[in-house]
Structure formats: C-alpha cells, structure tokens
Amino acid sequence: MFNFFNKQKPEEVSNDKMLVTERDNRLNQIEIPENIFIEKEVETPLKSDENNVKRVENTIELLFDFLDKNHENKGYEDALMNPDTRHLEQNIEALKNQLERTIRRVKTFYEDFIKEIDFHIDSRGRSGMVDVVDELKMKKSIAESHISKVLEMELEHKDNTGDSQGMIISYTRGFMNGLSAISHHSILKRF
C-alpha cells in the first residue's frame, strides 16, 4: 500500500508528459493542455418559440440599428473590388432599398401590434380590468409615437434628408477612400 513512496525510478504520471524524479523532486518537463485552464466559449443557439430560431422584434430599434451601422468599411472594400462609380451608385441604391424594406417591416410590426393591443383593450375592458386597460393604453400610446417617428423617417428618406443621409454619406466616404487608396498604392507610390 505504501509502495508508492518507495519507488526510485522516474515515472510518467499521466498523459500530459509530466515527469517527476524522486531524488530531487524537480519537474523536468511540463506540458499542460490549454483546455485545463482556459475554457473555450461555446456558442449555443438562442431558443425561441419554435425550431430554435432567433426571433427578432421588428421594433424601431431595428431601424435605428440599421441607420447607426457604419457603412464606411463596406464602401471601402467595395471600391477595392470594383472601383467604378456605377458600382457606387448601384450600392447606394441597394442600401436605400434595404432601408425601405426595414421601414416596411417596422411599420407592419407596429400596425399589427396596435391592432393586437386594441383587441386586448376591448377584451379586458369588458372584463372590468381597469388597471390592465390603462397599462395597455399606455403601451398603445408608445407604439403610436414610435410609428409616427417611423413615418417621419420614411418621409425624410424620400426627401433625401434626415437620418438616412448618414448611411449614404458613410458608404460614399468609404468608397471614395477606397478609390484614393488604389490611386495612392498604384500610382503615387511609384515615384
């Protein structure tokens, strides 16, 4: 039983190649796998109602996220791939179309949400749930203010003013920087 302490030969302790000698109790070689001290991050799918698909609410936040996105890098990369101004115009048109689709999705979401709230207001009102009806009316008021902001943004987009211009300016700036980089690298660096 105590034979373990009386061994005098070097012994391989485990698969991690740790060698220990009894004479001087020093570690000669240590190779410890990374997974012992570092836990790898594992991506797990977000569970939603059905089919483990991530559900995205099409609220006004979706629209703001789209408008706040920096399109400068995409413009720069597009210019490096195809340095043609026609390509710039087509990509700006594609961005505008994507914004219009996003606006339609958000408008549809709020229109449906308001219809659903109206149903609940009527239903809960008939049941005498005054506090719940007041809460629902407040939520409806918030949804109506959001949809009016979305409609305002849609008009600004059609007039080429307002928040949507930042997206176009960002993409154009990136594209022009890409064109400049091509000229700088291929022509200006020669002499």
Coordinates of C-alpha atoms in Angstrom, one line a residue:
M1 CA 0.0 0.0 0.0
F2 CA 2.8 2.5 0.8
N3 CA 4.8 1.2 -2.1
F4 CA 4.1 4.4 -3.9
F5 CA 6.5 6.4 -1.8
N6 CA 9.4 3.9 -2.1
K7 CA 9.7 4.0 -5.9
Q8 CA 13.1 5.2 -7.1
K9 CA 12.6 5.3 -10.9
P10 CA 11.4 8.3 -12.8
E11 CA 7.8 7.7 -13.6
E12 CA 5.4 9.1 -16.1
V13 CA 2.5 10.4 -14.1
S14 CA -0.1 11.0 -16.8
N15 CA -0.6 11.7 -20.5
D16 CA 0.3 15.3 -20.0
K17 CA 4.1 14.3 -20.0
M18 CA 4.8 15.5 -16.5
L19 CA 8.0 13.6 -15.3
V20 CA 8.9 13.6 -11.7
T21 CA 12.2 12.2 -10.3
E22 CA 12.3 11.0 -6.7
R23 CA 15.9 12.0 -6.0
D24 CA 15.4 15.7 -6.3
N25 CA 11.6 16.1 -6.6
R26 CA 12.0 18.5 -9.5
L27 CA 9.8 18.8 -12.5
N28 CA 11.8 18.1 -15.7
Q29 CA 9.2 18.7 -18.4
I30 CA 5.7 20.1 -18.1
E31 CA 3.2 20.2 -20.9
I32 CA -0.2 21.1 -19.7
P33 CA -3.0 21.2 -22.3
E34 CA -4.7 24.5 -22.8
N35 CA -8.1 23.2 -22.0
I36 CA -7.2 22.7 -18.3
F37 CA -7.0 26.4 -17.6
I38 CA -8.8 28.0 -20.5
E39 CA -12.5 27.3 -21.1
K40 CA -13.4 27.7 -24.7
E41 CA -16.6 29.7 -25.3
V42 CA -19.3 27.5 -26.9
E43 CA -21.9 29.2 -29.0
T44 CA -25.4 27.9 -28.2
P45 CA -28.4 28.7 -30.3
L46 CA -30.9 31.0 -28.7
K47 CA -34.2 29.3 -28.1
S48 CA -37.4 30.9 -29.1
D49 CA -40.9 29.8 -29.6
E50 CA -40.3 27.2 -32.2
N51 CA -37.5 25.5 -34.1
N52 CA -34.7 27.1 -32.0
V53 CA -34.6 30.1 -34.3
K54 CA -33.6 33.5 -33.0
R55 CA -36.7 35.7 -33.1
V56 CA -36.1 39.4 -33.9
E57 CA -38.7 42.0 -32.9
N58 CA -39.1 44.5 -35.7
T59 CA -39.3 47.5 -33.4
I60 CA -37.9 50.9 -34.0
E61 CA -34.6 49.7 -32.6
L62 CA -34.1 47.6 -35.7
L63 CA -34.4 50.7 -37.8
F64 CA -32.1 52.7 -35.6
D65 CA -29.6 49.9 -35.6
F66 CA -29.6 49.8 -39.4
L67 CA -29.2 53.6 -39.6
D68 CA -26.5 53.7 -37.0
K69 CA -24.4 51.0 -38.7
N70 CA -21.1 52.3 -40.1
H71 CA -21.2 51.6 -43.9
E72 CA -17.8 53.1 -44.5
N73 CA -15.9 49.8 -44.3
K74 CA -18.2 48.2 -46.8
G75 CA -17.8 51.1 -49.2
Y76 CA -14.0 50.9 -48.9
E77 CA -14.0 47.2 -49.6
D78 CA -16.4 47.6 -52.5
A79 CA -14.2 50.2 -54.1
L80 CA -11.2 47.9 -53.8
M81 CA -13.1 45.1 -55.5
N82 CA -14.8 47.2 -58.2
P83 CA -13.6 50.9 -58.5
D84 CA -16.3 52.0 -60.8
T85 CA -18.7 54.9 -59.9
R86 CA -21.6 53.0 -61.4
H87 CA -20.9 50.3 -58.8
L88 CA -21.1 53.1 -56.1
E89 CA -24.5 54.3 -57.4
Q90 CA -25.8 50.7 -57.5
N91 CA -24.7 50.0 -54.0
I92 CA -26.2 53.3 -52.7
E93 CA -29.5 52.3 -54.4
A94 CA -29.3 48.9 -52.7
L95 CA -28.7 50.5 -49.3
K96 CA -31.8 52.7 -49.9
N97 CA -33.9 49.7 -50.9
Q98 CA -32.7 47.8 -47.8
L99 CA -33.7 50.8 -45.7
E100 CA -37.1 50.9 -47.3
R101 CA -37.6 47.2 -46.6
T102 CA -36.6 47.8 -43.0
I103 CA -39.1 50.7 -42.7
R104 CA -41.9 48.5 -44.1
R105 CA -41.1 45.7 -41.7
V106 CA -41.1 48.1 -38.7
K107 CA -44.4 49.8 -39.9
T108 CA -46.0 46.4 -40.3
F109 CA -44.9 45.3 -36.9
Y110 CA -46.4 48.4 -35.2
E111 CA -49.6 48.3 -37.2
D112 CA -50.1 44.6 -36.1
F113 CA -49.1 45.4 -32.6
I114 CA -51.6 48.2 -32.3
K115 CA -54.4 46.0 -33.6
E116 CA -53.5 43.4 -31.0
I117 CA -53.4 46.0 -28.3
D118 CA -56.9 47.3 -29.4
F119 CA -58.3 43.8 -29.1
H120 CA -56.8 43.4 -25.6
I121 CA -58.1 46.8 -24.5
D122 CA -61.7 45.8 -25.6
S123 CA -61.5 42.3 -24.2
R124 CA -60.0 43.4 -20.8
G125 CA -62.3 46.4 -20.6
R126 CA -65.4 44.1 -20.9
S127 CA -64.0 42.1 -18.1
G128 CA -63.6 45.1 -15.9
M129 CA -59.8 45.1 -15.7
V130 CA -59.4 48.8 -15.4
D131 CA -55.6 48.8 -14.4
V132 CA -54.7 46.4 -17.2
V133 CA -56.7 48.5 -19.7
D134 CA -54.8 51.6 -18.6
E135 CA -51.5 49.8 -19.0
L136 CA -52.5 48.7 -22.5
K137 CA -53.5 52.2 -23.4
M138 CA -50.1 53.5 -22.3
K139 CA -48.4 50.8 -24.4
K140 CA -50.6 51.7 -27.4
S141 CA -49.6 55.4 -26.9
I142 CA -45.9 54.4 -27.0
A143 CA -46.4 52.3 -30.1
E144 CA -48.2 55.1 -31.9
S145 CA -45.4 57.5 -31.1
H146 CA -42.9 55.0 -32.5
I147 CA -44.9 54.5 -35.7
S148 CA -45.2 58.3 -36.2
K149 CA -41.4 58.6 -35.8
V150 CA -41.0 55.7 -38.4
L151 CA -43.4 57.6 -40.8
E152 CA -41.4 60.8 -40.3
M153 CA -38.2 58.9 -41.1
E154 CA -39.8 57.4 -44.2
L155 CA -40.7 60.9 -45.4
E156 CA -37.2 62.2 -44.7
H157 CA -35.7 59.3 -46.6
K158 CA -37.9 60.0 -49.6
D159 CA -36.8 63.7 -49.5
N160 CA -33.1 62.6 -49.1
T161 CA -32.8 64.4 -45.7
G162 CA -32.6 63.4 -42.1
D163 CA -31.2 60.3 -40.5
S164 CA -31.0 58.2 -43.7
Q165 CA -28.4 60.6 -45.2
G166 CA -25.8 59.5 -42.7
M167 CA -25.9 56.0 -44.1
I168 CA -25.3 57.2 -47.6
I169 CA -22.6 59.6 -46.6
S170 CA -20.8 56.9 -44.7
Y171 CA -20.8 54.5 -47.6
T172 CA -19.8 57.1 -50.1
R173 CA -16.9 58.3 -47.9
G174 CA -15.7 54.7 -47.6
F175 CA -15.9 54.2 -51.3
M176 CA -14.0 57.4 -52.1
N177 CA -11.3 56.4 -49.5
G178 CA -11.0 53.0 -51.3
L179 CA -10.6 54.8 -54.7
S180 CA -8.0 57.1 -53.1
A181 CA -6.1 54.0 -51.7
I182 CA -6.0 52.4 -55.1
S183 CA -4.5 55.6 -56.6
H184 CA -2.1 56.0 -53.8
H185 CA -0.9 52.5 -53.9
S186 CA -0.7 52.0 -57.7
I187 CA 0.4 55.5 -58.9
L188 CA 1.7 57.7 -56.1
K189 CA 4.0 55.1 -54.6
R190 CA 6.0 54.7 -57.8
F191 CA 8.0 57.9 -57.6

